Coordinates of C-alpha atoms in Angstrom, one line a residue:
R25 CA -27.2 -6.5 30.8
G26 CA -29.0 -5.4 27.7
R27 CA -26.9 -2.2 27.4
E28 CA -23.7 -4.1 28.0
G29 CA -24.6 -6.6 25.3
E30 CA -25.3 -3.8 22.8
K31 CA -21.9 -2.1 23.6
A32 CA -20.1 -5.4 23.2
S33 CA -21.9 -6.0 19.9
S34 CA -21.0 -2.5 18.7
R35 CA -17.4 -3.0 19.6
S36 CA -17.3 -6.3 17.7
R37 CA -18.8 -4.6 14.6
T38 CA -16.3 -1.8 14.8
A39 CA -13.4 -4.3 15.0
V40 CA -14.7 -6.3 12.0
R41 CA -15.0 -3.1 9.9
G42 CA -11.5 -2.1 10.9
A43 CA -10.2 -5.5 9.9
M44 CA -11.9 -5.2 6.5
R45 CA -10.5 -1.8 5.9
V46 CA -7.0 -3.1 6.6
K47 CA -7.6 -6.1 4.2
R48 CA -8.8 -3.8 1.4
A49 CA -5.8 -1.5 1.9
R50 CA -3.4 -4.4 1.6
K51 CA -5.1 -5.7 -1.6
V52 CA -5.0 -2.3 -3.4
R53 CA -1.3 -1.9 -2.4
K54 CA -0.6 -5.4 -3.8
Y55 CA -2.5 -4.8 -7.0
L56 CA -1.0 -1.3 -7.6
R57 CA 2.5 -2.8 -7.0
Y58 CA 1.8 -5.3 -9.7
Y59 CA 0.7 -2.6 -12.2
R60 CA 3.7 -0.5 -11.4
T61 CA 6.1 -3.4 -11.9
C62 CA 4.5 -4.9 -15.1
H63 CA 2.7 -2.1 -16.8
G64 CA 4.6 1.1 -15.8
F65 CA 2.0 2.9 -13.7
R66 CA 3.3 5.8 -11.7
A67 CA 1.9 8.4 -9.4
P68 CA 0.2 10.8 -9.8
Y69 CA -2.3 8.4 -11.3
K70 CA -4.7 9.3 -14.1
V71 CA -8.2 8.1 -13.3
L72 CA -10.9 7.8 -15.9
V73 CA -14.4 7.9 -14.4
D74 CA -17.9 7.4 -15.9
G75 CA -21.2 8.9 -14.9
N76 CA -22.4 5.8 -13.0
F77 CA -19.4 6.0 -10.7
I78 CA -19.8 9.7 -9.9
H79 CA -23.5 9.1 -9.1
A80 CA -22.7 6.1 -6.9
V81 CA -20.2 8.1 -4.8
M82 CA -22.6 10.9 -4.3
S83 CA -25.6 8.7 -3.6
M84 CA -23.6 6.7 -1.0
K85 CA -22.4 10.0 0.5
L86 CA -18.8 8.9 0.5
G87 CA -17.6 12.5 -0.2
D88 CA -16.0 14.2 -3.1
A89 CA -15.1 11.7 -5.8
K90 CA -11.6 12.9 -6.2
D91 CA -10.9 12.8 -2.5
V92 CA -12.3 9.3 -2.2
V93 CA -10.2 8.0 -5.1
V94 CA -7.0 9.7 -3.8
K95 CA -7.6 8.2 -0.3
Y96 CA -8.2 4.7 -1.7
L97 CA -5.2 4.7 -4.0
G98 CA -2.9 6.3 -1.4
A99 CA -1.3 8.6 -3.9
P100 CA -2.1 11.9 -5.8
S101 CA -4.5 11.4 -8.7
K102 CA -6.2 13.4 -11.4
L103 CA -9.7 12.6 -12.6
F104 CA -10.6 12.5 -16.3
T105 CA -13.8 11.8 -18.2
T106 CA -15.0 11.8 -21.9
R107 CA -17.3 14.0 -23.9
C108 CA -19.7 11.1 -24.3
V109 CA -20.0 10.7 -20.5
K110 CA -20.8 14.3 -20.0
E111 CA -23.4 14.2 -22.8
E112 CA -25.0 11.1 -21.3
L113 CA -25.3 12.6 -17.9
R114 CA -26.8 15.8 -19.3
Q115 CA -29.5 13.8 -21.0
M116 CA -30.4 11.9 -17.8
G117 CA -32.1 15.0 -16.5
K118 CA -32.7 15.9 -12.9
D119 CA -31.9 12.5 -11.4
L120 CA -28.2 12.8 -12.3
K121 CA -28.0 16.6 -12.2
E122 CA -25.4 16.7 -9.4
A123 CA -23.3 14.1 -11.2
S124 CA -23.6 16.0 -14.5
F125 CA -22.5 19.3 -12.8
Y126 CA -19.5 17.5 -11.2
A127 CA -18.4 15.9 -14.5
R128 CA -18.3 19.3 -16.2
K129 CA -15.4 20.3 -14.0
L130 CA -13.3 17.3 -15.1
E131 CA -10.7 17.4 -17.9
E132 CA -11.8 15.5 -21.0
V133 CA -9.8 12.8 -22.7
K134 CA -8.4 13.8 -26.0
D135 CA -9.5 12.0 -29.2
G136 CA -12.1 9.2 -29.0
P137 CA -15.6 9.1 -30.4
D138 CA -17.9 12.1 -30.2
P139 CA -21.5 12.2 -28.9
P140 CA -24.0 10.6 -29.5
A141 CA -21.7 7.6 -29.2
P142 CA -22.2 5.5 -26.0
A143 CA -20.2 6.4 -23.0
L144 CA -19.0 2.8 -22.7
D145 CA -17.4 2.9 -26.2
S146 CA -15.6 6.2 -25.4
I147 CA -14.0 4.7 -22.3
V148 CA -13.0 1.5 -24.1
A149 CA -11.5 3.7 -26.9
A150 CA -9.5 5.6 -24.3
V151 CA -7.7 2.5 -23.0
D152 CA -7.5 0.7 -26.4
G153 CA -4.1 -0.4 -27.6
G154 CA -2.6 -1.5 -24.3
N155 CA -3.7 1.5 -22.3
S156 CA -0.7 3.7 -23.3
E157 CA -2.0 6.6 -21.2
R158 CA -2.0 4.4 -18.0
F159 CA -5.6 5.1 -17.0
I160 CA -7.3 3.6 -14.0
V161 CA -11.0 3.2 -14.9
C162 CA -13.6 3.8 -12.2
T163 CA -17.1 2.5 -13.2
Q164 CA -20.2 0.9 -11.9
D165 CA -21.2 -0.6 -15.3
D166 CA -20.9 -4.4 -15.0
T167 CA -20.7 -4.7 -18.8
L168 CA -17.8 -2.3 -19.1
R169 CA -16.0 -4.0 -16.2
K170 CA -16.2 -7.4 -17.8
R171 CA -15.2 -6.0 -21.2
L172 CA -12.1 -4.3 -19.8
L173 CA -11.0 -7.4 -17.9
A174 CA -11.3 -9.4 -21.1
D175 CA -9.9 -7.0 -23.7
S176 CA -7.7 -4.7 -21.7
P177 CA -5.8 -6.6 -19.0
A178 CA -3.4 -3.7 -18.5
T179 CA -6.2 -1.5 -17.2
P180 CA -7.0 -1.4 -13.4
V181 CA -10.7 -1.3 -12.8
V182 CA -12.2 0.2 -9.6
F183 CA -15.8 0.1 -8.6
C184 CA -17.8 1.5 -5.7
H185 CA -19.1 -1.0 -3.0
T186 CA -21.3 -0.4 0.0
S187 CA -18.1 -0.7 2.2
G188 CA -16.1 1.6 0.0
L189 CA -14.0 1.4 -3.2
Q190 CA -12.6 -1.9 -4.4
M191 CA -10.3 -2.9 -7.3
E192 CA -10.7 -5.9 -9.5
P193 CA -7.8 -8.4 -9.3
P194 CA -5.5 -8.1 -12.3
A195 CA -6.8 -10.4 -15.1
D196 CA -3.4 -11.2 -16.5
A197 CA -1.7 -12.0 -13.2
E198 CA -3.9 -14.9 -12.0
G199 CA -1.6 -17.5 -10.3
S200 CA 1.5 -15.4 -10.8
G201 CA 2.2 -15.2 -7.1
V202 CA 1.9 -11.4 -7.0
A203 CA -1.7 -10.6 -7.6
S204 CA -3.2 -13.9 -6.6
Q205 CA -5.1 -13.8 -3.4
R206 CA -3.2 -16.9 -2.3
E207 CA 0.1 -15.0 -2.3
H208 CA 2.4 -15.7 0.6
G209 CA 3.3 -12.6 2.5
A210 CA 0.4 -10.5 1.2
G211 CA 0.6 -6.9 2.0
L212 CA 4.4 -6.9 2.8
T213 CA 6.5 -4.1 1.6
E214 CA 9.7 -4.6 -0.4
E215 CA 11.9 -4.0 2.7
E216 CA 9.9 -6.6 4.7
R217 CA 10.3 -9.1 1.9
N218 CA 14.0 -8.2 1.7
A219 CA 14.4 -9.0 5.4
L220 CA 12.6 -12.3 5.0
G221 CA 14.7 -13.2 2.0
Q222 CA 11.7 -14.0 -0.2
E223 CA 11.6 -14.1 -4.0
E224 CA 9.0 -12.0 -5.8
V225 CA 8.1 -13.5 -9.2
V226 CA 6.2 -11.3 -11.6
R227 CA 4.6 -12.3 -14.9
G228 CA 3.9 -9.5 -17.4
A229 CA 1.0 -9.2 -19.7
R230 CA 3.1 -10.5 -22.6
G231 CA 4.3 -13.6 -20.8
V232 CA 7.6 -12.0 -19.8
R233 CA 8.9 -13.3 -16.5
T234 CA 11.0 -11.2 -14.2
N235 CA 12.6 -12.4 -11.1
V236 CA 13.5 -9.9 -8.4
R237 CA 15.6 -11.7 -5.8
Y238 CA 16.6 -10.4 -2.4
K239 CA 19.9 -11.8 -1.0
K240 CA 19.8 -13.2 2.4
P241 CA 22.3 -11.5 4.8
K242 CA 25.5 -13.6 5.0
A243 CA 26.4 -15.1 8.4
R244 CA 29.4 -13.3 9.8
G245 CA 32.0 -14.5 12.3
P246 CA 32.1 -13.5 15.9
N247 CA 33.2 -10.0 16.8
P248 CA 37.0 -10.1 17.2
L249 CA 36.8 -7.7 20.1
S250 CA 34.4 -9.9 22.0
V251 CA 36.7 -12.9 21.8
K252 CA 40.0 -11.1 22.4
K253 CA 41.9 -12.6 25.4
K254 CA 42.1 -10.5 28.4
I255 CA 45.5 -9.3 29.5
A256 CA 46.3 -10.1 33.1
K257 CA 47.4 -7.2 35.1
A258 CA 50.7 -7.5 36.9
P259 CA 50.5 -7.2 40.7
P260 CA 51.9 -4.0 42.1
A261 CA 55.4 -4.2 43.5
R262 CA 55.8 -3.9 47.2
G263 CA 57.8 -0.9 48.5
S264 CA 61.3 -1.6 50.0
G265 CA 61.8 1.4 52.2
T266 CA 64.0 4.2 50.8
D267 CA 65.3 2.0 48.0
G268 CA 61.9 1.7 46.4
G269 CA 61.0 5.3 47.0
V270 CA 58.1 4.3 49.1
A271 CA 58.0 5.0 52.8
A272 CA 57.8 1.9 55.0
K273 CA 54.8 1.5 57.2
K274 CA 55.3 2.5 60.8
K275 CA 55.0 -0.2 63.4
R276 CA 51.9 0.2 65.6
K277 CA 52.8 0.9 69.2
R278 CA 50.8 -0.7 72.0
R279 CA 49.2 1.5 74.6
G280 CA 50.2 1.2 78.2
G281 CA 53.8 0.2 77.6
G282 CA 53.1 -3.5 78.4
D283 CA 56.2 -4.6 76.6
E284 CA 58.5 -2.3 78.6
A285 CA 60.4 -3.6 81.7
S286 CA 59.1 -2.4 85.0

């Protein structure tokens, strides 16, 4: 009984983890759909990472940082960092040696402040002015996350959790019906919404409202072939001997000659 109970408990935990993965996948699809619609994001995505995020992925043994990000976003992505992030990791010493070595291979963001400026300021500068480069920022710094949500609502923010990667809800879409967690039909694709005849309402960062309506299929009349009256077939004409061209049936003779006179 003890072993059976452990197996049942293990199956239950596996089912819960599977349901959570599906829920996270629906959320990120919903959020990315919002950023594509309102802010012009397109794949392959450009992902800006800091040293804390790289170290967190390695310490949790989630795998290669790029592979983890690509799998989570569900689209090809390219990782970037800043010179200040590389310098900050280099000064951390042995504790972040692996993260520092990994960051050296990433492409640097052009412009921005130079070391010894804080890494936080360099990332904020990269997305300043409406995030024209369409960066997705991956960070474990709570201060940076709050600052981006307040000052740069057009910037998606991803952080590393014990259960995997998660994305912050869009700050400028609260209650819009698209990024709100109370959205009806969450996780549905455009084709599914089209089939259901739902209306998707999107509010942009500048207060611009866009309605994307999907027409319901019109009711059509019955198939004319299915209601067509059947034509009655005429009964075949009986043959009339040689006149009709059909040989008359021969009369059946009785055996024994009972009809003949004796």
